[in-house]
Each structure stands twice: as structure tokens, then as C-alpha cells.
mmCIF file of C-alpha atoms in Angstrom:
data_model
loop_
_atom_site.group_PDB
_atom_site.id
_atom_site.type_symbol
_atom_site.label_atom_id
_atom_site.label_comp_id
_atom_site.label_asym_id
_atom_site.label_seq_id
_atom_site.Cartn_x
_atom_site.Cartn_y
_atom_site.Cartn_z
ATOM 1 C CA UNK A 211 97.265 77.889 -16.819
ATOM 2 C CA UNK A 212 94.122 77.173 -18.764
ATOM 3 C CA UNK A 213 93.611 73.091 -20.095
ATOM 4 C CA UNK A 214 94.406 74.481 -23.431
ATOM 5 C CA UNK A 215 98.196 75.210 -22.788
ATOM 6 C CA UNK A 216 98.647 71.449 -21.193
ATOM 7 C CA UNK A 217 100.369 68.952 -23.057
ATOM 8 C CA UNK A 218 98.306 66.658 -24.970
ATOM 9 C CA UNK A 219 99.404 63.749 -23.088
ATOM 10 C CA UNK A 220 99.192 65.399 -19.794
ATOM 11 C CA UNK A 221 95.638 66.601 -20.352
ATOM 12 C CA UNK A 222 95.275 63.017 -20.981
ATOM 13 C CA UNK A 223 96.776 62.166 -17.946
ATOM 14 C CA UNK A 224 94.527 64.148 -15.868
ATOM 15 C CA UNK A 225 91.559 63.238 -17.239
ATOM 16 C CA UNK A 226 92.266 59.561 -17.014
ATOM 17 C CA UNK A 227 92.838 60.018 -13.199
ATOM 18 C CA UNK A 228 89.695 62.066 -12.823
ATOM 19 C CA UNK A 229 87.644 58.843 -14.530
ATOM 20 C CA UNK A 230 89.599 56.466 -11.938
ATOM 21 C CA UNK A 231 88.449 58.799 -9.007
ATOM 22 C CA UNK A 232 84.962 59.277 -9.983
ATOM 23 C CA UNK A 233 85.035 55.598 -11.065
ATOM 24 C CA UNK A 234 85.990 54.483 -7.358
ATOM 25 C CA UNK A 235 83.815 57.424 -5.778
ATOM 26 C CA UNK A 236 80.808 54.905 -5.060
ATOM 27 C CA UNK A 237 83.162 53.339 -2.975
ATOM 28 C CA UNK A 238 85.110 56.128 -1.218
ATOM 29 C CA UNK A 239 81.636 57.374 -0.635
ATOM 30 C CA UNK A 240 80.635 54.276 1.601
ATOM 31 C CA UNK A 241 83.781 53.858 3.143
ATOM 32 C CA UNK A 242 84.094 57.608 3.883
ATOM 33 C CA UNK A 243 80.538 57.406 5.538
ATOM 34 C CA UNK A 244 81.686 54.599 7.890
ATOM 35 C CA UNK A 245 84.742 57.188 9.162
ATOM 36 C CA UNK A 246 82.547 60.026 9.230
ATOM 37 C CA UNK A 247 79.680 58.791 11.520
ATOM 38 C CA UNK A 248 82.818 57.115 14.001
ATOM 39 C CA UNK A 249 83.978 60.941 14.075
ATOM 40 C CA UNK A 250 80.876 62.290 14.445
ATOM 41 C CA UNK A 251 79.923 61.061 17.132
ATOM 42 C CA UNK A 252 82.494 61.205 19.035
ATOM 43 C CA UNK A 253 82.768 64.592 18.406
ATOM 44 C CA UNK A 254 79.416 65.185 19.028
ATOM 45 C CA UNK A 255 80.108 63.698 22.746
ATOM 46 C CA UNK A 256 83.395 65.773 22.825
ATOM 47 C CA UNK A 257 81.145 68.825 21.992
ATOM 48 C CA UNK A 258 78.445 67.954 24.977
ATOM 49 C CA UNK A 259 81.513 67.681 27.274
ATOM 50 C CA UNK A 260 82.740 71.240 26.184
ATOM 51 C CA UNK A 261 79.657 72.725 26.578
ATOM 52 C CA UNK A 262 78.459 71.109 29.941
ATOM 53 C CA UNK A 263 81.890 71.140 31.678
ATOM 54 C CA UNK A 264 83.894 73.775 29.149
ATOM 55 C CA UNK A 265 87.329 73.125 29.657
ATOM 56 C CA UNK A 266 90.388 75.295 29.739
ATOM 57 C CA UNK A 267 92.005 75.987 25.691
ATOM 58 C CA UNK A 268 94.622 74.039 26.331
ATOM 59 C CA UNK A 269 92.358 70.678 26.984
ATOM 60 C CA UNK A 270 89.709 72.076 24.367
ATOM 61 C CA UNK A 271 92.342 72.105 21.838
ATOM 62 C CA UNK A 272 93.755 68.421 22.880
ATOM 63 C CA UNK A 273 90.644 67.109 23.214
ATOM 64 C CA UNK A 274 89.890 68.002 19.201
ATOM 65 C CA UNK A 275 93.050 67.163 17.828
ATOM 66 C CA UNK A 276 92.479 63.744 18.783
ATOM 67 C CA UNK A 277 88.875 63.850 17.424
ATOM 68 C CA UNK A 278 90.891 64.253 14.335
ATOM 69 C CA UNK A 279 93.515 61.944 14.943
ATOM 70 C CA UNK A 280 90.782 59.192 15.906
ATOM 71 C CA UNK A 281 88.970 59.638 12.621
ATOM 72 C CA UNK A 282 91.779 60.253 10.149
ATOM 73 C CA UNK A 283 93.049 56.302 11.494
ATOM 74 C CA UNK A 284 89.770 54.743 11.088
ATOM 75 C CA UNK A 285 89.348 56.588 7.395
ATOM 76 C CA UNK A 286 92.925 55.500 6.712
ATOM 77 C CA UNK A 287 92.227 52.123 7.814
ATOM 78 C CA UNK A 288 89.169 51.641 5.872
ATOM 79 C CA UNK A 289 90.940 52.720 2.661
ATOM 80 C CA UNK A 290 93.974 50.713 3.032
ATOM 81 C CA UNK A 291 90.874 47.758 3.748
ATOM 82 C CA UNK A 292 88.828 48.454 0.519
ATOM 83 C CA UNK A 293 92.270 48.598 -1.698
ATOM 84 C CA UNK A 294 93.407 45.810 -0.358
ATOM 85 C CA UNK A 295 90.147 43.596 -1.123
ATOM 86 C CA UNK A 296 89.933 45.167 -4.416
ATOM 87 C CA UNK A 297 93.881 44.052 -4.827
ATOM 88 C CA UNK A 298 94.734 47.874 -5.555
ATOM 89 C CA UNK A 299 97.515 50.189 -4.536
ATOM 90 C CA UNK A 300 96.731 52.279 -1.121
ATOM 91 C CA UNK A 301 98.853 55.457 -2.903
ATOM 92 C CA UNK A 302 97.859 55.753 -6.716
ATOM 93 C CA UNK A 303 97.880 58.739 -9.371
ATOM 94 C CA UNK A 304 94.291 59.350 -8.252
ATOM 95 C CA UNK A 305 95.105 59.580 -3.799
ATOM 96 C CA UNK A 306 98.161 62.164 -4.553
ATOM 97 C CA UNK A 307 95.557 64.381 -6.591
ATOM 98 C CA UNK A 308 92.924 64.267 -3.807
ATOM 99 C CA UNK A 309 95.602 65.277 -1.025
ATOM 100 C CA UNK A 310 96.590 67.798 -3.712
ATOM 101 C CA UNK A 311 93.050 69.267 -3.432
ATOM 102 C CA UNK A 312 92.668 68.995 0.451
ATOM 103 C CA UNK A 313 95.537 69.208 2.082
ATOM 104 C CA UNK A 314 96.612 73.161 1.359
ATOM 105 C CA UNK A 315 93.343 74.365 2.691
ATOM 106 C CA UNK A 316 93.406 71.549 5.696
ATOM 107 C CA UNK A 317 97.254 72.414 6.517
ATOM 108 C CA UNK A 318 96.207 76.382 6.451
ATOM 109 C CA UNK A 319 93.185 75.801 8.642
ATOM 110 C CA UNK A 320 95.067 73.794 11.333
ATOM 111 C CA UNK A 321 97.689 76.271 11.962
ATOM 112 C CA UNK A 322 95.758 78.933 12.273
ATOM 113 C CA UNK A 323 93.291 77.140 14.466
ATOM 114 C CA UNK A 324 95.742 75.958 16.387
ATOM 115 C CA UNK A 325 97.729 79.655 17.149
ATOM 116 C CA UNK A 326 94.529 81.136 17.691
ATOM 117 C CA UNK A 327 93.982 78.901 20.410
ATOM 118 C CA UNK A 328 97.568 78.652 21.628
ATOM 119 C CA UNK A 329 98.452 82.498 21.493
ATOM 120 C CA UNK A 330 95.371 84.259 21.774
ATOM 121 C CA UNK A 331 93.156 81.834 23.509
ATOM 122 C CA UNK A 332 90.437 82.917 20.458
ATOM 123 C CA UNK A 333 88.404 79.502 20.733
ATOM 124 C CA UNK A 334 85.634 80.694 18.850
ATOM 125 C CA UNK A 335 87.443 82.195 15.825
ATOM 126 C CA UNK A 336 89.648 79.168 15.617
ATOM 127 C CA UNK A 337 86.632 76.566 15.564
ATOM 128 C CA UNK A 338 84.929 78.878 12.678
ATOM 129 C CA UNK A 339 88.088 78.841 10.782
ATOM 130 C CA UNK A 340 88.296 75.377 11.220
ATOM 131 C CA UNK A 341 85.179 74.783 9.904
ATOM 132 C CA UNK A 342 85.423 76.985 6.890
ATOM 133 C CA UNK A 343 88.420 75.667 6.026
ATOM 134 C CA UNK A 344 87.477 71.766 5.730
ATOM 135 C CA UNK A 345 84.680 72.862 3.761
ATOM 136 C CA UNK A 346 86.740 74.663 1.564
ATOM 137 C CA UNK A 347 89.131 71.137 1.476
ATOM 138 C CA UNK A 348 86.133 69.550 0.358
ATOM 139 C CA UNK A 349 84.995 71.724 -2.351
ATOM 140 C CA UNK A 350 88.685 70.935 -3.916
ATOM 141 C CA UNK A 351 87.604 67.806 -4.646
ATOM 142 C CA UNK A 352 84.496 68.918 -7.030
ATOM 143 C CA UNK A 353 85.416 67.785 -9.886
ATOM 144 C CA UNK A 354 86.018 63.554 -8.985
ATOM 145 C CA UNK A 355 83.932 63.910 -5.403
ATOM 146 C CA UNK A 356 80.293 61.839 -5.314
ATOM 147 C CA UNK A 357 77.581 64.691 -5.132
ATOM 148 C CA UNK A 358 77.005 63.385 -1.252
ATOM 149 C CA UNK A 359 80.303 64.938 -0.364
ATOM 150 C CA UNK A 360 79.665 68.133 -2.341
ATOM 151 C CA UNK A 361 76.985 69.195 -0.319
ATOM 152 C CA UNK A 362 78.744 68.172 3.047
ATOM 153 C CA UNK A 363 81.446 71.142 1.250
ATOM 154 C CA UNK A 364 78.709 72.860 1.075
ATOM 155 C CA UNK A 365 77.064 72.768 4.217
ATOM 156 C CA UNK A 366 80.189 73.099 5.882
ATOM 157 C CA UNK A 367 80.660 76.877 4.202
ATOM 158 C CA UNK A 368 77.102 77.571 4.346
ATOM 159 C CA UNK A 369 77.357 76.786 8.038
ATOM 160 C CA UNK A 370 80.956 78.719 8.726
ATOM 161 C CA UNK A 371 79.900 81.978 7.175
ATOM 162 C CA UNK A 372 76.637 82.445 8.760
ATOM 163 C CA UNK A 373 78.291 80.947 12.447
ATOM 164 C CA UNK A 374 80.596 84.030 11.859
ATOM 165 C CA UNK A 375 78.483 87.106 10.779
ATOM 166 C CA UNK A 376 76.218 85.246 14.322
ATOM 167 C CA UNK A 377 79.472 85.599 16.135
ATOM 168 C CA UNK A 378 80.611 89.020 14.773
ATOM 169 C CA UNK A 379 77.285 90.040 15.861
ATOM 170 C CA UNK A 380 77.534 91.415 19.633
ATOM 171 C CA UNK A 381 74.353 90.321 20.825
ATOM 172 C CA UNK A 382 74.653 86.535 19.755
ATOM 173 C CA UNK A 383 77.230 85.073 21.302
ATOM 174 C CA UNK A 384 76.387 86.159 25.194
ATOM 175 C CA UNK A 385 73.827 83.347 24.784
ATOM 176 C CA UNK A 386 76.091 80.777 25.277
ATOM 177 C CA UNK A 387 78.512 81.589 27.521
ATOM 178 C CA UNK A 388 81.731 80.873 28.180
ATOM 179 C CA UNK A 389 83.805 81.385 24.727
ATOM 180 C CA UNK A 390 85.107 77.478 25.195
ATOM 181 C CA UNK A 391 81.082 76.273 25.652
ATOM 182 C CA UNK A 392 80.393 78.522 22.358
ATOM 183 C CA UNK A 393 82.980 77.035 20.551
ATOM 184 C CA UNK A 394 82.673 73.523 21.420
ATOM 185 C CA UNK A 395 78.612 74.229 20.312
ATOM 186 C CA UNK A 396 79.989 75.337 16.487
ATOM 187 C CA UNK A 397 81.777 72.186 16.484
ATOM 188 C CA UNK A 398 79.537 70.031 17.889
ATOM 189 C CA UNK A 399 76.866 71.656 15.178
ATOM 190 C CA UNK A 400 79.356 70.663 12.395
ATOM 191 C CA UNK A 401 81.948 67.950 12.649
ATOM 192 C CA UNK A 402 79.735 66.289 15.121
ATOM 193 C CA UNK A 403 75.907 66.691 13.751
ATOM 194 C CA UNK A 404 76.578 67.070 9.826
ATOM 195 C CA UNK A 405 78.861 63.954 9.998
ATOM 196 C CA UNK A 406 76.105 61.864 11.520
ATOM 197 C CA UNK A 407 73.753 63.467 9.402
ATOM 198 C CA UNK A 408 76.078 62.699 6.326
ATOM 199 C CA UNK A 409 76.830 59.102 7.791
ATOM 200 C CA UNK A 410 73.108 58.454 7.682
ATOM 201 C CA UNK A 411 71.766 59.617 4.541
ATOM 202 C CA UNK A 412 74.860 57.697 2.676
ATOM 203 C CA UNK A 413 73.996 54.357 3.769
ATOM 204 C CA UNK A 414 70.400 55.037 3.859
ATOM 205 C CA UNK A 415 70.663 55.599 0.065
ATOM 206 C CA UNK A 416 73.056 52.565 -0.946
ATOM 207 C CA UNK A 417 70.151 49.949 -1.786
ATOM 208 C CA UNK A 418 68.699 52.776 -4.280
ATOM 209 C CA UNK A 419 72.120 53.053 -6.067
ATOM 210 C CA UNK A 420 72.865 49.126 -6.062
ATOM 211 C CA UNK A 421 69.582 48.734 -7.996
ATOM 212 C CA UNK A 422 70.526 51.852 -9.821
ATOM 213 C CA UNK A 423 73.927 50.494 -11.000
ATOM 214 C CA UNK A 424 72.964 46.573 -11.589
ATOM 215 C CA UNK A 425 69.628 47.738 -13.926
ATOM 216 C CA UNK A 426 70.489 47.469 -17.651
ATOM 217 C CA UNK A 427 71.589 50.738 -18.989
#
């Protein structure tokens, strides 16, 4: 349905949740860089591990869910933190129409990761799913995101589609070798390095935007 066919005061709606989301997105972006370098790290060690000592699916596919688990509480934590000092509500108009955004592609990811793994022991394919898939969760949020999490999106997909014409490619993957050591190195390159990498660059760049936003405009 194009914007023209919404009610007036729902167009309104959305576009005064859009301003509250880009209007908080300084914010989100710090906080979001404080959950992203906890996770990236350890999933860069979880990676290592994979690769030095690869484990059987079963563990490989333990082992990452609670790389997710661990980083989803600290993110949730730090949110519920920063509403809570601001004297805001944790679930508002502008949260339901983020998880709108990210959840679908998230949700779609995970179970297909996840039965790749558990029925056809495809480690590989599942990671590069995986990672296509979160990238495609953040790309949802375009249009209230800060620009630093727009080009995590888009490193993520830039990342998953080359990783898979490499693996698709015979002579590629034999490199590293088993499939659990080559999988583990995908998502050691992405949720582990480009989190860090992300992690760093955010609050390397927060003096430059608190000068930014206190000059006169």
C-alpha cells in the first residue's frame, strides 16, 4: 500500500514515530555499540575455538546460540538502563516498529540456520544464511537507523554474498578444512570482527558528534 492510501492521521502516526526513533538514534547508537563489542568478542573467541578445536554441530550450534543469548541480555539490559535514566518507557510506539523491521528476517534466519545444522549437518550454509539474514534485519531499519548501523547492514550483505559465491566455488572452501572450522571462520569474520570493528569506530567518533550537536546551529 503506497503512503498515499494511509489515513491522514496514521501517516501522521508513522511519521511521528520515525522522528522519535531517529531522535533517540544517537543514543541507541552508543548503547548498541557497548552490546556489540561484548558480542563480538566473545564471538570472536567462540570462532578461534571452532576453528582450532572444531567441534561436533551439535556443540557448534550451542555454542552460538548462546553467543546470541549473551548479547541480546546485555543489549536488553542496556536499553532498559538508558530508558530508565531518561525516565522513558522500555516498550514504546517506536521499539514495536523496530522489532517489526527485524524480527521477520531474524526469526526466518534462525530456523533455517538452525535445521540446516540439526538435519543436514550443513554448518557452512547455515552460518552464511545467518549472516545474510541479520544484515537483511538491519537494513529494515533504514529509514530511523543512525548511518553507523546502515553500513554494519551493509557490510553484513556485502560480506554474506561474496562468502557464498567463495563457498559455492569448489576450489575455496578445501582451504579451510573441516566444514565446522570453515564455518566458525565466516562467523568469526562477521559477528565477531565487524562487531568489534563497529564497537570501535562508534565510540571513537562520539567526541566529534558531542561537539557537533552542542555547536549553535
Amino acid at each position: 500500500m503506497a503512503a498515499s492510501d494511509l489515513p491522514h492521521d496514521t501517516a501522521l502516526e508513522h511519521l511521528r514515530i520515525i522522528r522519535t526513533l531517529m531522535e533517540r538514534a544517537s543514543i541507541y547508537r552508543a548503547v548498541s555499540a557497548t552490546a556489540a563489542l561484548c558480542g563480538g568478542v566473545i564471538g570472536l573467541a567462540v570462532a578461534a575455538w571452532g576453528i582450532m578445536r572444531p567441534p561436533s554441530p551439535q556443540v557448534f550450534l550451542a555454542a552460538w546460540i548462546g553467543v546470541l543469548c549473551v548479547s541480546g541480555v546485555a543489549n536488553l539490559f542496556l536499553l532498559m538502563r538508558e530508558s530508565q535514566e531518561k525516565g522513558q518507557p522500555f516498550i514504546t510506539d517506536g521499539l514495536r516498529m523496530a522489532l517489526r523491521a527485524v524480527v521477520p528476517p531474524l526469526l526466518t534466519g534462525g530456523v533455517l540456520g538452525v535445521s540446516l545444522i540439526a538435519f543436514r549437518q550443513q554448518m557452512e550454509l547455515a552460518a552464511l544464511v545467518w549472516i545474510l539474514c541479520y544484515g537483511l534485519a538491519l537494513q529494515g531499519t533504514v529509514s530511523f537507523a543512525p548511518r553507523s548501523i546502515i553500513h554494519l547492514a551493509r557490510a553484513f550483505l556485502i560480506a554474506g554474498q561474496v562468502l557464498t559465491v567463495l563457498w559455492l566455488w569448489k576450489g575455496w572452501p578445501g582451504m579451510v578444512s573441516p566444514p565446522v572450522a570453515l564455518a566458525s571462520l565466516y562467523m568469526g569474520l562477521t559477528f565477531g570482527l565487524f562487531h568489534i570493528i563497529y564497537g570501535v569506530a562508534v565510540f571513537l567518533s562520539q567526541p566529534r558528534e558531542l561537539v557537533a550537536s552542542s555547536s549553535p546551529r
